[in-house]
Amino acid sequence: MIIIRIFSLILWLFLIPCCIGLIPAPWIPEKKRDLGVIWIAGYLIMLPLCWLVTVPCILLVKYDSFLVMVRWYTALMAVAVALGIATGFWAYRKGKPVLRRPVFGAGRRTWVERAGWLLFFALLAWQLYKAFTLASFDGDDAEYVAQSLVTWQSDTMYLIKPYTGGTTSLDIRHSLAVLPVWVAYIGRMAGLHTTILAHSVLPFVWIPLTYTVFYETGKHLFRGKKECLPGFMILLALLQMFGNVSIFTNETFFLTRTWQGKAVAVSFVLPATVWLLFWIFDRKKGEKGTAAGMWALLALTNMTAGVCTSMMVFLNAVMIGAAAFWLALSERKFSILVKAGLVCIPNGIYMLLYLFLHV
């Protein structure tokens, strides 16, 4: 039984996202298209799909809303996986495989680079070990983790108070940030208690996934100077380990509240947005035809922000708008602002829905 659950977790948290991440692969620059990018793209598609299914079920289904969500989301995930596999197979038949290199690159490295990567992986392993053995509990777990458990046990979503177990009217404040429902879904499909999943399993997903985003960012910043990349990753790992100067820092959330929506927003969504902005606004010549795929990923990142927390929807839109404004001035291209506005349409819909439900 334990082996089956472990395999189920690997399937739902690694294999399925990688299959789904193959969908946008043909529209990503070939030199940037590695396993890390595919894995990130998989989550940037899988989580928005969860929002698109969950929110209508919350608003329109009165009884057994979670059960309805599970059925529709599973069907949608099956379609996405099939589409991703078909895309990969089509690209392979055309002689253009979607994967060119492993996640941490290839080629000859100096002993300094190898030592640097060994040190980084040692720091990463230490963080994962501590996240697993010293699982932190805080007051917000009474909302996030308990909400996932109540959802799974009652087959309803946001109609039971996680603090007391009593019934209540629809919790509009939290109902649009559906990450606890996604955790409940993974727990049901893997047959694992949501508390165990949140505290003991999800750190092994979100921490490596965040470092994969950092790696892709560093690969862009240090292109042509790959010997600097291990040092960049080591510096980030050390900042995460020693950034617990207060309970409000990103580093504190990253390692001690990894499973919470706020932590995923600032540790994964925000760096992913910065990374994609680097890609879009600093392209090399010859990559002009691939811009659409990167803009699409940025739109999906905005939708993922809404899955995590409502506040991140606004902050992401502001950051993208500011970056697009200055780039439009520097390149004298109004079209940049238009594209930035288009990818922020999900943010606007989210905020309007939030305001409408509060009236």
Short mmCIF file of C-alpha atoms in Angstrom, two decimals:
data_model
loop_
_atom_site.label_atom_id
_atom_site.label_comp_id
_atom_site.label_asym_id
_atom_site.label_seq_id
_atom_site.Cartn_x
_atom_site.Cartn_y
_atom_site.Cartn_z
CA MET A 1 0.00 0.00 0.00
CA ILE A 2 2.82 2.42 0.84
CA ILE A 3 4.53 1.66 -2.47
CA ILE A 4 1.29 2.34 -4.34
CA ARG A 5 0.89 5.70 -2.57
CA ILE A 6 4.48 6.68 -3.32
CA PHE A 7 3.97 5.80 -6.98
CA SER A 8 0.71 7.79 -6.99
CA LEU A 9 2.47 10.84 -5.56
CA ILE A 10 5.24 10.59 -8.17
CA LEU A 11 2.59 10.25 -10.85
CA TRP A 12 0.49 13.23 -9.78
CA LEU A 13 3.25 15.57 -8.64
CA PHE A 14 5.97 14.86 -11.21
CA LEU A 15 4.98 12.71 -14.18
CA ILE A 16 1.59 14.26 -14.95
CA PRO A 17 2.87 17.88 -14.71
CA CYS A 18 5.74 16.98 -17.05
CA CYS A 19 3.32 15.48 -19.56
CA ILE A 20 1.06 18.54 -19.39
CA GLY A 21 4.10 20.82 -19.69
CA LEU A 22 4.78 19.40 -23.15
CA ILE A 23 1.77 21.32 -24.53
CA PRO A 24 3.50 24.73 -24.88
CA ALA A 25 6.93 23.22 -25.64
CA PRO A 26 6.87 23.83 -29.43
CA TRP A 27 6.35 27.56 -28.78
CA ILE A 28 9.28 27.85 -26.35
CA PRO A 29 12.75 28.69 -27.74
CA GLU A 30 14.63 25.49 -28.49
CA LYS A 31 17.70 26.44 -26.47
CA LYS A 32 15.56 27.16 -23.42
CA ARG A 33 13.46 24.01 -23.67
CA ASP A 34 14.73 21.61 -21.01
CA LEU A 35 13.08 19.31 -18.48
CA GLY A 36 12.99 22.04 -15.84
CA VAL A 37 11.01 24.37 -18.11
CA ILE A 38 8.61 21.54 -18.99
CA TRP A 39 8.05 20.77 -15.29
CA ILE A 40 7.41 24.43 -14.46
CA ALA A 41 5.05 24.82 -17.41
CA GLY A 42 3.15 21.74 -16.25
CA TYR A 43 2.33 23.37 -12.92
CA LEU A 44 1.52 26.68 -14.62
CA ILE A 45 -1.14 24.80 -16.60
CA MET A 46 -2.31 22.29 -13.99
CA LEU A 47 -3.08 24.83 -11.26
CA PRO A 48 -5.08 27.25 -13.48
CA LEU A 49 -7.08 24.27 -14.77
CA CYS A 50 -7.92 23.51 -11.14
CA TRP A 51 -9.18 27.08 -10.68
CA LEU A 52 -11.30 26.95 -13.84
CA VAL A 53 -13.04 23.80 -12.62
CA THR A 54 -13.19 24.51 -8.88
CA VAL A 55 -14.64 28.02 -8.81
CA PRO A 56 -17.74 27.17 -10.92
CA CYS A 57 -18.30 24.11 -8.72
CA ILE A 58 -18.07 26.27 -5.59
CA LEU A 59 -20.52 28.83 -6.93
CA LEU A 60 -22.99 26.61 -8.78
CA VAL A 61 -23.01 23.20 -7.05
CA LYS A 62 -24.74 23.14 -3.67
CA TYR A 63 -24.21 19.54 -2.56
CA ASP A 64 -21.11 17.36 -3.03
CA SER A 65 -19.34 20.17 -4.85
CA PHE A 66 -15.90 18.65 -4.24
CA LEU A 67 -17.03 15.31 -5.66
CA VAL A 68 -18.22 17.07 -8.82
CA MET A 69 -14.95 18.99 -8.99
CA VAL A 70 -12.92 15.78 -8.71
CA ARG A 71 -14.77 14.21 -11.63
CA TRP A 72 -14.48 17.20 -13.93
CA TYR A 73 -10.91 18.01 -13.00
CA THR A 74 -9.78 14.42 -13.47
CA ALA A 75 -11.35 14.37 -16.93
CA LEU A 76 -9.74 17.70 -17.80
CA MET A 77 -6.35 16.49 -16.54
CA ALA A 78 -6.67 13.35 -18.67
CA VAL A 79 -7.34 15.51 -21.74
CA ALA A 80 -4.36 17.75 -20.90
CA VAL A 81 -2.04 14.79 -20.44
CA ALA A 82 -3.19 13.23 -23.71
CA LEU A 83 -2.69 16.56 -25.49
CA GLY A 84 0.80 16.93 -24.01
CA ILE A 85 1.84 13.43 -25.04
CA ALA A 86 0.36 13.97 -28.51
CA THR A 87 2.29 17.24 -28.82
CA GLY A 88 5.54 15.53 -27.83
CA PHE A 89 4.91 12.66 -30.23
CA TRP A 90 4.05 15.07 -33.06
CA ALA A 91 7.24 17.07 -32.45
CA TYR A 92 9.29 13.85 -32.41
CA ARG A 93 7.78 12.70 -35.72
CA LYS A 94 8.67 16.06 -37.22
CA GLY A 95 12.27 15.57 -36.13
CA LYS A 96 12.04 18.33 -33.52
CA PRO A 97 11.98 16.67 -30.10
CA VAL A 98 10.57 18.88 -27.37
CA LEU A 99 13.45 18.10 -25.01
CA ARG A 100 17.00 18.92 -25.99
CA ARG A 101 18.96 18.92 -22.75
CA PRO A 102 18.59 17.72 -19.16
CA VAL A 103 17.49 20.23 -16.54
CA PHE A 104 20.97 21.15 -15.36
CA GLY A 105 22.54 21.36 -18.77
CA ALA A 106 25.26 19.35 -20.37
CA GLY A 107 28.81 19.73 -21.54
CA ARG A 108 32.22 19.73 -19.94
CA ARG A 109 32.66 21.45 -16.60
CA THR A 110 35.68 22.47 -14.59
CA TRP A 111 36.30 20.97 -11.18
CA VAL A 112 35.26 24.29 -9.64
CA GLU A 113 31.87 24.07 -11.34
CA ARG A 114 31.43 20.46 -10.27
CA ALA A 115 32.33 21.31 -6.70
CA GLY A 116 29.90 24.23 -6.80
CA TRP A 117 27.04 22.04 -8.01
CA LEU A 118 27.84 19.41 -5.37
CA LEU A 119 27.73 22.09 -2.68
CA PHE A 120 24.42 23.43 -3.97
CA PHE A 121 22.83 19.99 -4.06
CA ALA A 122 24.12 19.35 -0.55
CA LEU A 123 22.45 22.58 0.63
CA LEU A 124 19.24 21.62 -1.18
CA ALA A 125 19.29 18.15 0.40
CA TRP A 126 19.83 19.71 3.84
CA GLN A 127 16.85 22.04 3.35
CA LEU A 128 14.63 19.15 2.28
CA TYR A 129 15.81 17.06 5.22
CA LYS A 130 15.05 19.84 7.70
CA ALA A 131 11.71 20.63 6.05
CA PHE A 132 10.73 16.98 6.48
CA THR A 133 12.06 16.33 9.98
CA LEU A 134 11.28 19.73 11.54
CA ALA A 135 7.82 20.34 10.09
CA SER A 136 6.65 23.72 11.32
CA PHE A 137 3.11 24.37 12.55
CA ASP A 138 1.58 27.81 12.79
CA GLY A 139 -1.81 29.42 13.20
CA ASP A 140 -2.52 29.60 9.47
CA ASP A 141 -2.46 25.80 9.28
CA ALA A 142 -5.82 25.89 11.09
CA GLU A 143 -7.15 27.47 7.87
CA TYR A 144 -5.06 26.04 5.02
CA VAL A 145 -4.47 22.44 6.08
CA ALA A 146 -7.78 22.06 7.93
CA GLN A 147 -9.64 23.42 4.89
CA SER A 148 -8.06 20.73 2.71
CA LEU A 149 -9.03 18.03 5.19
CA VAL A 150 -12.60 19.30 5.64
CA THR A 151 -12.99 19.49 1.86
CA TRP A 152 -11.88 15.89 1.44
CA GLN A 153 -13.98 14.52 4.28
CA SER A 154 -17.21 16.42 3.60
CA ASP A 155 -17.15 16.57 -0.22
CA THR A 156 -18.05 20.27 0.08
CA MET A 157 -15.90 23.33 -0.52
CA TYR A 158 -15.77 26.37 1.78
CA LEU A 159 -19.12 25.61 3.44
CA ILE A 160 -17.67 24.30 6.72
CA LYS A 161 -15.61 26.34 9.15
CA PRO A 162 -12.17 24.73 9.40
CA TYR A 163 -11.72 26.12 12.92
CA THR A 164 -14.84 24.60 14.48
CA GLY A 165 -16.32 22.16 11.96
CA GLY A 166 -19.65 24.00 11.95
CA THR A 167 -21.54 24.89 8.81
CA THR A 168 -21.37 28.40 7.41
CA SER A 169 -22.27 30.42 4.36
CA LEU A 170 -19.85 30.46 1.45
CA ASP A 171 -16.46 31.82 2.52
CA ILE A 172 -15.92 34.31 -0.30
CA ARG A 173 -12.66 35.64 1.13
CA HIS A 174 -10.87 32.32 0.66
CA SER A 175 -12.98 30.54 -1.92
CA LEU A 176 -11.24 32.02 -4.99
CA ALA A 177 -7.77 30.94 -3.79
CA VAL A 178 -8.29 27.24 -4.36
CA LEU A 179 -4.86 25.80 -3.55
CA PRO A 180 -6.24 23.97 -0.45
CA VAL A 181 -8.77 22.30 -2.75
CA TRP A 182 -5.96 21.22 -5.08
CA VAL A 183 -4.15 19.74 -2.06
CA ALA A 184 -7.35 17.90 -1.12
CA TYR A 185 -7.63 16.61 -4.68
CA ILE A 186 -4.07 15.28 -4.72
CA GLY A 187 -4.65 13.71 -1.31
CA ARG A 188 -7.78 11.93 -2.53
CA MET A 189 -6.18 10.71 -5.77
CA ALA A 190 -3.03 9.51 -3.96
CA GLY A 191 -4.91 8.14 -0.95
CA LEU A 192 -2.86 10.22 1.49
CA HIS A 193 -4.03 12.28 4.46
CA THR A 194 -3.92 15.96 3.53
CA THR A 195 -1.96 16.94 6.64
CA ILE A 196 0.78 14.46 5.79
CA LEU A 197 0.69 15.60 2.19
CA ALA A 198 1.02 19.27 3.12
CA HIS A 199 3.70 19.01 5.79
CA SER A 200 5.78 16.05 4.65
CA VAL A 201 5.35 15.71 0.88
CA LEU A 202 4.72 19.10 -0.71
CA PRO A 203 8.07 20.57 0.45
CA PHE A 204 9.69 17.97 -1.83
CA VAL A 205 7.74 19.55 -4.70
CA TRP A 206 7.68 23.29 -4.08
CA ILE A 207 11.28 23.67 -2.89
CA PRO A 208 12.89 21.90 -5.90
CA LEU A 209 10.39 23.57 -8.24
CA THR A 210 11.36 27.01 -6.91
CA TYR A 211 15.05 26.27 -7.31
CA THR A 212 14.33 25.13 -10.86
CA VAL A 213 12.86 28.58 -11.54
CA PHE A 214 15.98 30.15 -9.98
CA TYR A 215 18.15 27.93 -12.17
CA GLU A 216 16.33 28.95 -15.34
CA THR A 217 16.64 32.60 -14.32
CA GLY A 218 20.34 32.22 -13.58
CA LYS A 219 20.88 30.41 -16.87
CA HIS A 220 19.52 33.47 -18.62
CA LEU A 221 21.43 36.00 -16.52
CA PHE A 222 24.73 34.17 -16.86
CA ARG A 223 24.43 32.99 -20.46
CA GLY A 224 27.95 32.80 -21.80
CA LYS A 225 29.29 32.57 -18.23
CA LYS A 226 27.93 29.21 -17.08
CA GLU A 227 30.79 28.85 -14.61
CA CYS A 228 29.04 31.53 -12.49
CA LEU A 229 25.76 29.63 -12.30
CA PRO A 230 26.70 27.28 -9.40
CA GLY A 231 27.77 30.27 -7.31
CA PHE A 232 24.47 31.99 -8.07
CA MET A 233 22.51 28.94 -6.92
CA ILE A 234 24.63 28.55 -3.77
CA LEU A 235 24.06 32.22 -2.88
CA LEU A 236 20.30 31.81 -3.25
CA ALA A 237 20.34 28.65 -1.15
CA LEU A 238 22.25 30.41 1.62
CA LEU A 239 19.88 33.39 1.51
CA GLN A 240 16.96 31.01 1.94
CA MET A 241 18.61 29.23 4.86
CA PHE A 242 19.63 32.35 6.76
CA GLY A 243 16.76 34.66 5.80
CA ASN A 244 14.63 33.86 8.83
CA VAL A 245 15.19 37.29 10.37
CA SER A 246 11.46 37.64 11.04
CA ILE A 247 8.29 35.61 10.60
CA PHE A 248 7.30 37.71 7.57
CA THR A 249 10.26 37.18 5.22
CA ASN A 250 9.96 35.22 2.00
CA GLU A 251 12.65 32.84 3.24
CA THR A 252 10.63 32.02 6.36
CA PHE A 253 7.59 31.19 4.27
CA PHE A 254 9.69 29.23 1.79
CA LEU A 255 11.09 26.74 4.30
CA THR A 256 8.62 26.71 7.19
CA ARG A 257 5.25 27.32 5.51
CA THR A 258 6.01 25.81 2.12
CA TRP A 259 2.56 24.30 1.58
CA GLN A 260 0.54 27.48 2.17
CA GLY A 261 -0.80 29.55 -0.70
CA LYS A 262 1.04 32.69 0.40
CA ALA A 263 4.32 30.79 0.46
CA VAL A 264 3.76 29.31 -3.01
CA ALA A 265 2.87 32.78 -4.32
CA VAL A 266 6.03 34.54 -3.15
CA SER A 267 8.40 31.59 -3.56
CA PHE A 268 7.23 30.19 -6.89
CA VAL A 269 4.81 32.51 -8.70
CA LEU A 270 6.74 35.75 -8.15
CA PRO A 271 10.14 34.33 -9.25
CA ALA A 272 8.45 32.64 -12.22
CA THR A 273 7.01 36.00 -13.27
CA VAL A 274 10.42 37.66 -13.06
CA TRP A 275 11.98 34.79 -15.01
CA LEU A 276 9.41 35.03 -17.82
CA LEU A 277 9.80 38.81 -17.98
CA PHE A 278 13.54 38.29 -18.49
CA TRP A 279 12.78 35.84 -21.27
CA ILE A 280 10.26 38.08 -23.01
CA PHE A 281 12.06 41.40 -22.68
CA ASP A 282 15.60 40.19 -23.32
CA ARG A 283 15.32 37.85 -26.28
CA LYS A 284 18.14 37.19 -28.63
CA LYS A 285 17.83 37.72 -32.34
CA GLY A 286 16.33 34.72 -34.08
CA GLU A 287 13.84 34.01 -31.26
CA LYS A 288 11.21 36.46 -32.49
CA GLY A 289 8.74 33.81 -33.53
CA THR A 290 8.65 32.21 -30.08
CA ALA A 291 7.38 35.24 -28.15
CA ALA A 292 3.76 34.08 -28.15
CA GLY A 293 4.54 30.97 -26.10
CA MET A 294 6.31 33.01 -23.43
CA TRP A 295 3.48 35.54 -23.21
CA ALA A 296 1.06 32.62 -22.84
CA LEU A 297 3.12 31.23 -19.96
CA LEU A 298 3.05 34.66 -18.33
CA ALA A 299 -0.75 34.71 -18.56
CA LEU A 300 -0.84 31.25 -16.96
CA THR A 301 1.45 32.54 -14.21
CA ASN A 302 -1.09 35.27 -13.48
CA MET A 303 -3.80 32.63 -13.21
CA THR A 304 -1.59 30.55 -10.91
CA ALA A 305 -1.23 33.61 -8.67
CA GLY A 306 -5.01 33.58 -8.22
CA VAL A 307 -4.90 29.93 -7.22
CA CYS A 308 -2.51 30.81 -4.39
CA THR A 309 -3.81 34.07 -2.93
CA SER A 310 -5.97 36.99 -4.02
CA MET A 311 -3.35 39.60 -3.13
CA MET A 312 -0.84 38.13 -5.59
CA VAL A 313 -3.26 38.73 -8.47
CA PHE A 314 -3.00 42.48 -7.95
CA LEU A 315 0.74 42.51 -7.23
CA ASN A 316 1.57 40.46 -10.32
CA ALA A 317 -0.45 42.78 -12.55
CA VAL A 318 1.31 45.83 -11.11
CA MET A 319 4.76 44.30 -11.61
CA ILE A 320 4.05 43.24 -15.20
CA GLY A 321 2.52 46.64 -15.97
CA ALA A 322 5.53 48.52 -14.57
CA ALA A 323 8.01 46.35 -16.49
CA ALA A 324 6.02 46.68 -19.71
CA PHE A 325 5.73 50.46 -19.31
CA TRP A 326 9.48 51.02 -19.05
CA LEU A 327 10.24 48.58 -21.86
CA ALA A 328 7.68 50.26 -24.11
CA LEU A 329 9.38 53.60 -23.44
CA SER A 330 12.87 52.25 -24.09
CA GLU A 331 11.93 50.46 -27.32
CA ARG A 332 9.19 52.91 -28.38
CA LYS A 333 6.71 50.08 -28.96
CA PHE A 334 3.14 50.58 -27.77
CA SER A 335 2.42 46.96 -28.69
CA ILE A 336 4.31 45.85 -25.58
CA LEU A 337 1.73 47.54 -23.36
CA VAL A 338 -1.05 45.91 -25.36
CA LYS A 339 0.46 42.45 -24.88
CA ALA A 340 1.01 43.10 -21.18
CA GLY A 341 -2.62 44.16 -20.87
CA LEU A 342 -3.80 41.00 -22.61
CA VAL A 343 -1.87 38.67 -20.28
CA CYS A 344 -3.35 40.55 -17.30
CA ILE A 345 -6.94 39.95 -18.43
CA PRO A 346 -7.22 36.94 -16.06
CA ASN A 347 -6.19 39.26 -13.21
CA GLY A 348 -8.94 41.71 -14.09
CA ILE A 349 -11.57 38.97 -14.33
CA TYR A 350 -10.44 37.59 -10.98
CA MET A 351 -10.65 40.97 -9.25
CA LEU A 352 -14.06 41.77 -10.76
CA LEU A 353 -15.39 38.40 -9.65
CA TYR A 354 -13.99 38.98 -6.17
CA LEU A 355 -15.68 42.40 -5.94
CA PHE A 356 -18.97 41.07 -7.36
CA LEU A 357 -19.16 38.24 -4.82
CA HIS A 358 -18.50 40.68 -1.98
CA VAL A 359 -21.34 43.00 -2.93
#
